PDB file of C-alpha atoms in Angstrom:
ATOM      1  CA  UNK A1319      -4.923 -14.894  10.020  1.00 83.00           C
ATOM      2  CA  UNK A1320      -5.355 -12.357   7.229  1.00 88.00           C
ATOM      3  CA  UNK A1321      -4.639 -13.089   3.599  1.00 93.00           C
ATOM      4  CA  UNK A1322      -3.575 -10.303   1.253  1.00 95.00           C
ATOM      5  CA  UNK A1323      -3.319 -10.445  -2.535  1.00 96.00           C
ATOM      6  CA  UNK A1324      -1.937  -7.506  -4.502  1.00 97.00           C
ATOM      7  CA  UNK A1325      -2.510  -6.838  -8.190  1.00 97.00           C
ATOM      8  CA  UNK A1326      -2.217  -4.053 -10.719  1.00 97.00           C
ATOM      9  CA  UNK A1327       1.524  -3.670 -11.040  1.00 97.00           C
ATOM     10  CA  UNK A1328       3.292  -3.410 -14.365  1.00 97.00           C
ATOM     11  CA  UNK A1329       5.452  -1.336 -16.661  1.00 98.00           C
ATOM     12  CA  UNK A1330       4.516   2.290 -17.281  1.00 98.00           C
ATOM     13  CA  UNK A1331       6.226   5.332 -18.743  1.00 98.00           C
ATOM     14  CA  UNK A1332       7.190   8.259 -16.576  1.00 98.00           C
ATOM     15  CA  UNK A1333       4.224  10.547 -16.065  1.00 98.00           C
ATOM     16  CA  UNK A1334       1.786   7.674 -16.352  1.00 98.00           C
ATOM     17  CA  UNK A1335      -0.605   6.143 -13.837  1.00 98.00           C
ATOM     18  CA  UNK A1336      -1.296   2.784 -12.274  1.00 98.00           C
ATOM     19  CA  UNK A1337      -3.786   1.553  -9.717  1.00 98.00           C
ATOM     20  CA  UNK A1338      -2.753  -1.158  -7.315  1.00 98.00           C
ATOM     21  CA  UNK A1339      -5.347  -3.305  -5.581  1.00 98.00           C
ATOM     22  CA  UNK A1340      -5.083  -5.354  -2.423  1.00 97.00           C
ATOM     23  CA  UNK A1341      -7.823  -7.860  -1.703  1.00 96.00           C
ATOM     24  CA  UNK A1342      -7.833  -8.998   1.895  1.00 94.00           C
ATOM     25  CA  UNK A1343      -9.720 -11.632   3.845  1.00 89.00           C
ATOM     26  CA  UNK A1344      -9.756 -13.056   7.327  1.00 83.00           C
ATOM     27  CA  UNK A1345     -11.248 -12.418  10.721  1.00 71.00           C
ATOM     28  CA  UNK A1346     -11.412  -8.740  11.759  1.00 67.00           C
ATOM     29  CA  UNK A1347      -9.612  -7.706   8.585  1.00 71.00           C
ATOM     30  CA  UNK A1348     -12.004  -4.794   8.078  1.00 77.00           C
ATOM     31  CA  UNK A1349     -11.318  -3.502  11.585  1.00 88.00           C
ATOM     32  CA  UNK A1350      -7.641  -2.699  11.112  1.00 93.00           C
ATOM     33  CA  UNK A1351      -5.583  -0.148   9.266  1.00 96.00           C
ATOM     34  CA  UNK A1352      -4.035  -0.999   5.914  1.00 97.00           C
ATOM     35  CA  UNK A1353      -0.807   0.208   4.388  1.00 97.00           C
ATOM     36  CA  UNK A1354       1.316   0.151   1.279  1.00 98.00           C
ATOM     37  CA  UNK A1355       5.084  -0.162   1.398  1.00 98.00           C
ATOM     38  CA  UNK A1356       7.678  -0.559  -1.331  1.00 98.00           C
ATOM     39  CA  UNK A1357      11.111  -2.061  -1.637  1.00 98.00           C
ATOM     40  CA  UNK A1358      13.962  -2.053  -4.129  1.00 97.00           C
ATOM     41  CA  UNK A1359      16.850  -4.543  -4.135  1.00 95.00           C
ATOM     42  CA  UNK A1360      19.365  -3.851  -1.393  1.00 95.00           C
ATOM     43  CA  UNK A1361      17.180  -1.316   0.382  1.00 96.00           C
ATOM     44  CA  UNK A1362      14.837  -1.449   3.335  1.00 96.00           C
ATOM     45  CA  UNK A1363      11.128  -1.657   2.797  1.00 97.00           C
ATOM     46  CA  UNK A1364       9.787   1.895   3.000  1.00 98.00           C
ATOM     47  CA  UNK A1365       6.421   3.351   3.875  1.00 98.00           C
ATOM     48  CA  UNK A1366       4.273   4.694   1.045  1.00 98.00           C
ATOM     49  CA  UNK A1367       0.722   5.217   2.312  1.00 98.00           C
ATOM     50  CA  UNK A1368      -1.652   4.126   5.057  1.00 98.00           C
ATOM     51  CA  UNK A1369      -5.361   4.290   5.767  1.00 98.00           C
ATOM     52  CA  UNK A1370      -7.263   3.782   9.004  1.00 96.00           C
ATOM     53  CA  UNK A1371      -9.908   1.108   9.447  1.00 94.00           C
ATOM     54  CA  UNK A1372     -12.665   3.659   8.803  1.00 93.00           C
ATOM     55  CA  UNK A1373     -10.914   5.259   5.848  1.00 94.00           C
ATOM     56  CA  UNK A1374     -11.110   8.664   7.501  1.00 95.00           C
ATOM     57  CA  UNK A1375      -7.387   9.027   8.194  1.00 97.00           C
ATOM     58  CA  UNK A1376      -4.641   8.672   5.610  1.00 98.00           C
ATOM     59  CA  UNK A1377      -0.885   9.189   5.687  1.00 98.00           C
ATOM     60  CA  UNK A1378       1.582   9.487   2.832  1.00 98.00           C
ATOM     61  CA  UNK A1379       5.322   9.497   2.457  1.00 98.00           C
ATOM     62  CA  UNK A1380       6.590  12.917   1.438  1.00 98.00           C
ATOM     63  CA  UNK A1381       7.939  11.457  -1.787  1.00 98.00           C
ATOM     64  CA  UNK A1382       4.464  10.464  -2.998  1.00 98.00           C
ATOM     65  CA  UNK A1383       2.287  13.143  -1.425  1.00 98.00           C
ATOM     66  CA  UNK A1384       0.083  14.796  -4.023  1.00 98.00           C
ATOM     67  CA  UNK A1385       0.672  11.990  -6.553  1.00 98.00           C
ATOM     68  CA  UNK A1386      -0.630   8.864  -4.802  1.00 98.00           C
ATOM     69  CA  UNK A1387      -4.010   8.261  -3.216  1.00 98.00           C
ATOM     70  CA  UNK A1388      -4.950   5.400  -0.895  1.00 98.00           C
ATOM     71  CA  UNK A1389      -8.540   4.318  -0.436  1.00 98.00           C
ATOM     72  CA  UNK A1390     -10.508   1.340   0.771  1.00 96.00           C
ATOM     73  CA  UNK A1391     -13.937  -0.085   0.085  1.00 94.00           C
ATOM     74  CA  UNK A1392     -15.072  -2.020   3.114  1.00 90.00           C
ATOM     75  CA  UNK A1393     -17.808  -3.934   1.286  1.00 90.00           C
ATOM     76  CA  UNK A1394     -15.285  -5.144  -1.258  1.00 92.00           C
ATOM     77  CA  UNK A1395     -12.576  -5.858   1.347  1.00 93.00           C
ATOM     78  CA  UNK A1396     -10.135  -4.098  -0.951  1.00 95.00           C
ATOM     79  CA  UNK A1397      -7.576  -1.352  -0.582  1.00 97.00           C
ATOM     80  CA  UNK A1398      -6.410   0.672  -3.560  1.00 98.00           C
ATOM     81  CA  UNK A1399      -3.346   2.742  -4.286  1.00 98.00           C
ATOM     82  CA  UNK A1400      -3.900   5.127  -7.169  1.00 98.00           C
ATOM     83  CA  UNK A1401      -0.517   6.274  -8.454  1.00 98.00           C
ATOM     84  CA  UNK A1402      -0.217   9.223 -10.827  1.00 98.00           C
ATOM     85  CA  UNK A1403       2.628  11.271 -12.293  1.00 98.00           C
ATOM     86  CA  UNK A1404       4.861   8.275 -11.819  1.00 98.00           C
ATOM     87  CA  UNK A1405       8.621   8.749 -11.774  1.00 98.00           C
ATOM     88  CA  UNK A1406      11.437   6.260 -12.422  1.00 98.00           C
ATOM     89  CA  UNK A1407      12.300   6.458  -8.714  1.00 97.00           C
ATOM     90  CA  UNK A1408       8.874   4.965  -7.939  1.00 98.00           C
ATOM     91  CA  UNK A1409      10.116   1.700  -9.439  1.00 98.00           C
ATOM     92  CA  UNK A1410       9.881  -0.943  -6.709  1.00 98.00           C
ATOM     93  CA  UNK A1411       7.989  -3.957  -5.509  1.00 98.00           C
ATOM     94  CA  UNK A1412       4.894  -2.731  -3.705  1.00 98.00           C
ATOM     95  CA  UNK A1413       3.530  -4.576  -0.701  1.00 98.00           C
ATOM     96  CA  UNK A1414       0.136  -4.361   0.955  1.00 97.00           C
ATOM     97  CA  UNK A1415       0.026  -4.809   4.712  1.00 97.00           C
ATOM     98  CA  UNK A1416      -2.627  -5.319   7.355  1.00 95.00           C
ATOM     99  CA  UNK A1417      -2.257  -3.430  10.603  1.00 93.00           C
ATOM    100  CA  UNK A1418      -2.291  -4.595  14.213  1.00 93.00           C
ATOM    101  CA  UNK A1419      -4.873  -1.951  15.114  1.00 91.00           C
ATOM    102  CA  UNK A1420      -7.410   0.416  13.623  1.00 92.00           C
ATOM    103  CA  UNK A1421      -5.300   3.566  13.585  1.00 95.00           C
ATOM    104  CA  UNK A1422      -3.227   4.239  10.497  1.00 96.00           C
ATOM    105  CA  UNK A1423       0.514   4.069  10.965  1.00 97.00           C
ATOM    106  CA  UNK A1424       3.677   4.788   9.008  1.00 97.00           C
ATOM    107  CA  UNK A1425       5.704   2.209  10.939  1.00 97.00           C
ATOM    108  CA  UNK A1426       6.485  -1.256   9.559  1.00 97.00           C
ATOM    109  CA  UNK A1427       6.210  -2.851  12.984  1.00 97.00           C
ATOM    110  CA  UNK A1428       2.584  -1.742  13.255  1.00 97.00           C
ATOM    111  CA  UNK A1429       1.679  -4.137  10.453  1.00 96.00           C
ATOM    112  CA  UNK A1430       1.247  -7.830  11.056  1.00 94.00           C
ATOM    113  CA  UNK A1431       0.361  -9.465   7.750  1.00 95.00           C
ATOM    114  CA  UNK A1432       1.918  -8.841   4.360  1.00 96.00           C
ATOM    115  CA  UNK A1433       1.114  -9.729   0.791  1.00 97.00           C
ATOM    116  CA  UNK A1434       3.559 -11.164  -1.727  1.00 97.00           C
ATOM    117  CA  UNK A1435       4.011  -7.858  -3.513  1.00 97.00           C
ATOM    118  CA  UNK A1436       3.471  -6.564  -7.037  1.00 98.00           C
ATOM    119  CA  UNK A1437       6.201  -5.085  -9.220  1.00 98.00           C
ATOM    120  CA  UNK A1438       5.926  -1.528 -10.523  1.00 98.00           C
ATOM    121  CA  UNK A1439       8.450  -0.402 -13.113  1.00 98.00           C
ATOM    122  CA  UNK A1440       8.512   3.178 -14.393  1.00 98.00           C
ATOM    123  CA  UNK A1441      10.592   3.814 -17.499  1.00 97.00           C
ATOM    124  CA  UNK A1442      12.118   7.191 -18.277  1.00 93.00           C
TER     125      UNK A1442
END
């Protein structure tokens, strides 16, 4: 079992920045990939960013490439999502997820455990 707790969401103006954190714990939690997804009411949860267990491989959705950065600090058992140049369309609830394996993945089904989410609202 892996526990995930997100933090760092909030209200920000367009063009601003936020950093989301995901603290994780549990057996083998450092040995798997981690991902961030987001969801708005009435829509499917969509992939945002992923990082491999080692941190050497990262993937991003096209919509956030160049604006978001995912990182992890193994010693802190934390994954971060640095979000810059935020747009109103980035408004969503953001979820941290723990993978089933070490390789990073863009697919929801490759993630086993999920946090409760943190709300990000970008005003225009």
